[in-house]
Amino acid sequence: MRISLISAAVCCALFSAYGANAAPLTVEQRLALLEARLNHAEQEAGEAKRRAQQAELRTSAAEQRAAAAEKQVQTLSQRTDATEQKQQAADKQLAKTRLTDGFEFNAYARSGMLVNSHGKGARGGPGSRRPVRSTVTPTLAVSAMRKITTWSSASAKK
């Protein structure tokens, strides 16, 4: 803040008039004023020291929290790195495999018509209550059954 010429002149006029009207202080009065100033300065110094100690305590607590946060960040980054490595390994393994690897499809197919005892179409399949005979009787299956029965009866005789 700059002191203007007018404010400087006003200050000089006021203080010089005060000093002219004031009675000179004795040595004891001066010592009392000096002692009061000294006590006031000591109080301010003590308060400043107390504030400095509190600031140091807060600083050390903040440093401890920062160190704990750094450890936590390191732990989390290590866990993240490990998870990323596992994910990359799984992605590589998945890229090597094909969708058809290890998949096998087996089925049994049979064709024919379902006919009832009157020779007409009948209902069939799971859940039907009436017995239905099929027109399809594979001759190979019948001959295979005959061979099995004859072979088993022949081996039973021996």
mmCIF file of C-alpha atoms in Angstrom:
data_model
loop_
_atom_site.group_PDB
_atom_site.id
_atom_site.type_symbol
_atom_site.label_atom_id
_atom_site.label_comp_id
_atom_site.label_asym_id
_atom_site.label_seq_id
_atom_site.Cartn_x
_atom_site.Cartn_y
_atom_site.Cartn_z
ATOM 1 C CA MET A 1 0.000 0.000 0.000
ATOM 2 C CA ARG A 2 1.465 3.371 -0.992
ATOM 3 C CA ILE A 3 1.346 6.280 1.378
ATOM 4 C CA SER A 4 0.236 9.410 -0.352
ATOM 5 C CA LEU A 5 1.764 12.778 0.329
ATOM 6 C CA ILE A 6 -1.428 14.077 1.958
ATOM 7 C CA SER A 7 -1.742 11.131 4.368
ATOM 8 C CA ALA A 8 1.914 11.480 5.340
ATOM 9 C CA ALA A 9 1.413 15.184 6.101
ATOM 10 C CA VAL A 10 -1.707 14.485 8.179
ATOM 11 C CA CYS A 11 0.126 11.797 10.194
ATOM 12 C CA CYS A 12 3.057 14.097 10.883
ATOM 13 C CA ALA A 13 0.749 16.902 11.992
ATOM 14 C CA LEU A 14 -1.241 14.699 14.355
ATOM 15 C CA PHE A 15 1.695 12.975 15.983
ATOM 16 C CA SER A 16 3.774 16.094 16.346
ATOM 17 C CA ALA A 17 0.863 17.861 18.050
ATOM 18 C CA TYR A 18 0.362 14.864 20.338
ATOM 19 C CA GLY A 19 4.029 14.767 21.198
ATOM 20 C CA ALA A 20 4.095 18.489 21.946
ATOM 21 C CA ASN A 21 1.136 18.304 24.331
ATOM 22 C CA ALA A 22 2.257 15.074 26.020
ATOM 23 C CA ALA A 23 4.148 15.219 29.250
ATOM 24 C CA PRO A 24 7.531 13.562 29.315
ATOM 25 C CA LEU A 25 7.463 10.037 30.770
ATOM 26 C CA THR A 26 9.554 9.081 33.731
ATOM 27 C CA VAL A 27 12.026 6.217 33.607
ATOM 28 C CA GLU A 28 9.729 4.008 35.656
ATOM 29 C CA GLN A 29 6.815 4.637 33.313
ATOM 30 C CA ARG A 30 9.004 3.835 30.325
ATOM 31 C CA LEU A 31 10.142 0.588 31.994
ATOM 32 C CA ALA A 32 6.517 -0.362 32.727
ATOM 33 C CA LEU A 33 5.570 0.233 29.070
ATOM 34 C CA LEU A 34 8.603 -1.731 27.933
ATOM 35 C CA GLU A 35 7.727 -4.593 30.273
ATOM 36 C CA ALA A 36 4.123 -4.641 28.992
ATOM 37 C CA ARG A 37 5.377 -4.796 25.406
ATOM 38 C CA LEU A 38 7.787 -7.581 26.351
ATOM 39 C CA ASN A 39 5.014 -9.623 28.013
ATOM 40 C CA HIS A 40 2.804 -9.132 24.980
ATOM 41 C CA ALA A 41 5.634 -10.252 22.657
ATOM 42 C CA GLU A 42 6.270 -13.331 24.825
ATOM 43 C CA GLN A 43 2.587 -14.273 24.678
ATOM 44 C CA GLU A 44 2.571 -13.932 20.888
ATOM 45 C CA ALA A 45 5.767 -16.010 20.647
ATOM 46 C CA GLY A 46 4.268 -18.735 22.848
ATOM 47 C CA GLU A 47 1.114 -18.784 20.743
ATOM 48 C CA ALA A 48 3.174 -18.967 17.550
ATOM 49 C CA LYS A 49 5.194 -21.843 19.011
ATOM 50 C CA ARG A 50 2.000 -23.709 19.946
ATOM 51 C CA ARG A 51 0.616 -23.223 16.413
ATOM 52 C CA ALA A 52 3.904 -24.447 14.915
ATOM 53 C CA GLN A 53 3.796 -27.613 17.044
ATOM 54 C CA GLN A 54 0.207 -28.289 16.004
ATOM 55 C CA ALA A 55 1.187 -27.787 12.370
ATOM 56 C CA GLU A 56 4.065 -30.258 12.789
ATOM 57 C CA LEU A 57 1.707 -32.840 14.301
ATOM 58 C CA ARG A 58 -0.759 -32.405 11.448
ATOM 59 C CA THR A 59 2.081 -32.637 8.939
ATOM 60 C CA SER A 60 3.403 -35.888 10.428
ATOM 61 C CA ALA A 61 -0.126 -37.358 10.507
ATOM 62 C CA ALA A 62 -0.625 -36.353 6.871
ATOM 63 C CA GLU A 63 2.706 -37.953 5.938
ATOM 64 C CA GLN A 64 1.674 -41.205 7.637
ATOM 65 C CA ARG A 65 -1.646 -41.220 5.790
ATOM 66 C CA ALA A 66 0.160 -40.520 2.515
ATOM 67 C CA ALA A 67 2.571 -43.413 3.138
ATOM 68 C CA ALA A 68 -0.341 -45.749 3.895
ATOM 69 C CA ALA A 69 -2.106 -44.589 0.738
ATOM 70 C CA GLU A 70 1.042 -45.228 -1.324
ATOM 71 C CA LYS A 71 1.296 -48.774 0.073
ATOM 72 C CA GLN A 72 -2.338 -49.373 -0.750
ATOM 73 C CA VAL A 73 -1.843 -48.043 -4.282
ATOM 74 C CA GLN A 74 1.161 -50.337 -4.752
ATOM 75 C CA THR A 75 -0.806 -53.333 -3.500
ATOM 76 C CA LEU A 76 -3.723 -52.539 -5.774
ATOM 77 C CA SER A 77 -1.462 -51.989 -8.776
ATOM 78 C CA GLN A 78 0.229 -55.360 -8.155
ATOM 79 C CA ARG A 79 -3.157 -57.063 -7.916
ATOM 80 C CA THR A 80 -4.273 -55.300 -11.090
ATOM 81 C CA ASP A 81 -1.114 -56.382 -12.920
ATOM 82 C CA ALA A 82 -1.613 -59.982 -11.803
ATOM 83 C CA THR A 83 -5.234 -59.905 -12.932
ATOM 84 C CA GLU A 84 -4.246 -58.441 -16.303
ATOM 85 C CA GLN A 85 -1.610 -61.153 -16.780
ATOM 86 C CA LYS A 86 -4.149 -63.863 -15.977
ATOM 87 C CA GLN A 87 -6.613 -62.283 -18.394
ATOM 88 C CA GLN A 88 -3.994 -62.120 -21.154
ATOM 89 C CA ALA A 89 -3.041 -65.761 -20.573
ATOM 90 C CA ALA A 90 -6.699 -66.764 -20.725
ATOM 91 C CA ASP A 91 -7.172 -64.739 -23.916
ATOM 92 C CA LYS A 92 -4.142 -66.422 -25.511
ATOM 93 C CA GLN A 93 -5.444 -69.857 -24.524
ATOM 94 C CA LEU A 94 -8.875 -69.015 -25.875
ATOM 95 C CA ALA A 95 -7.374 -67.770 -29.133
ATOM 96 C CA LYS A 96 -5.555 -71.105 -29.580
ATOM 97 C CA THR A 97 -8.686 -73.198 -29.186
ATOM 98 C CA ARG A 98 -11.415 -73.470 -31.767
ATOM 99 C CA LEU A 99 -15.094 -73.621 -31.106
ATOM 100 C CA THR A 100 -15.293 -77.170 -32.496
ATOM 101 C CA ASP A 101 -12.418 -78.583 -30.420
ATOM 102 C CA GLY A 102 -13.640 -81.253 -28.052
ATOM 103 C CA PHE A 103 -17.207 -81.180 -29.355
ATOM 104 C CA GLU A 104 -18.687 -84.396 -30.640
ATOM 105 C CA PHE A 105 -22.239 -84.894 -31.809
ATOM 106 C CA ASN A 106 -23.712 -88.399 -31.964
ATOM 107 C CA ALA A 107 -27.257 -89.110 -32.984
ATOM 108 C CA TYR A 108 -29.543 -91.964 -33.873
ATOM 109 C CA ALA A 109 -31.919 -91.412 -36.739
ATOM 110 C CA ARG A 110 -34.838 -93.599 -37.679
ATOM 111 C CA SER A 111 -37.356 -93.047 -40.393
ATOM 112 C CA GLY A 112 -40.708 -94.610 -41.023
ATOM 113 C CA MET A 113 -44.408 -94.189 -40.404
ATOM 114 C CA LEU A 114 -46.291 -94.858 -37.244
ATOM 115 C CA VAL A 115 -49.308 -97.023 -38.047
ATOM 116 C CA ASN A 116 -51.962 -98.401 -35.752
ATOM 117 C CA SER A 117 -53.451 -101.893 -36.032
ATOM 118 C CA HIS A 118 -55.926 -100.718 -38.695
ATOM 119 C CA GLY A 119 -53.182 -99.473 -40.977
ATOM 120 C CA LYS A 120 -53.985 -95.831 -40.416
ATOM 121 C CA GLY A 121 -51.727 -93.058 -39.125
ATOM 122 C CA ALA A 122 -51.352 -93.022 -35.393
ATOM 123 C CA ARG A 123 -50.094 -90.746 -32.728
ATOM 124 C CA GLY A 124 -46.747 -91.619 -31.307
ATOM 125 C CA GLY A 125 -43.746 -90.353 -29.494
ATOM 126 C CA PRO A 126 -43.185 -89.538 -25.870
ATOM 127 C CA GLY A 127 -46.380 -89.104 -23.946
ATOM 128 C CA SER A 128 -48.657 -91.135 -26.208
ATOM 129 C CA ARG A 129 -50.649 -93.739 -24.262
ATOM 130 C CA ARG A 130 -51.576 -96.188 -26.981
ATOM 131 C CA PRO A 131 -49.026 -98.686 -28.237
ATOM 132 C CA VAL A 132 -48.069 -98.044 -31.824
ATOM 133 C CA ARG A 133 -46.165 -100.291 -34.152
ATOM 134 C CA SER A 134 -43.764 -98.961 -36.690
ATOM 135 C CA THR A 135 -43.693 -100.026 -40.321
ATOM 136 C CA VAL A 136 -39.935 -99.844 -40.269
ATOM 137 C CA THR A 137 -38.308 -103.034 -39.188
ATOM 138 C CA PRO A 138 -34.819 -103.031 -40.527
ATOM 139 C CA THR A 139 -33.973 -106.432 -41.909
ATOM 140 C CA LEU A 140 -30.359 -106.069 -40.880
ATOM 141 C CA ALA A 141 -31.366 -105.571 -37.291
ATOM 142 C CA VAL A 142 -33.642 -108.623 -37.407
ATOM 143 C CA SER A 143 -30.956 -110.774 -38.966
ATOM 144 C CA ALA A 144 -28.401 -109.451 -36.474
ATOM 145 C CA MET A 145 -30.743 -110.377 -33.639
ATOM 146 C CA ARG A 146 -31.155 -113.891 -35.051
ATOM 147 C CA LYS A 147 -27.399 -114.293 -35.310
ATOM 148 C CA ILE A 148 -26.919 -113.124 -31.745
ATOM 149 C CA THR A 149 -29.564 -115.455 -30.409
ATOM 150 C CA THR A 150 -28.226 -118.396 -32.381
ATOM 151 C CA TRP A 151 -24.673 -117.649 -31.331
ATOM 152 C CA SER A 152 -25.628 -117.282 -27.677
ATOM 153 C CA SER A 153 -27.685 -120.491 -27.748
ATOM 154 C CA ALA A 154 -24.825 -122.312 -29.462
ATOM 155 C CA SER A 155 -22.313 -121.137 -26.895
ATOM 156 C CA ALA A 156 -24.682 -122.124 -24.103
ATOM 157 C CA LYS A 157 -24.833 -125.716 -25.428
ATOM 158 C CA LYS A 158 -21.072 -126.100 -25.292
#
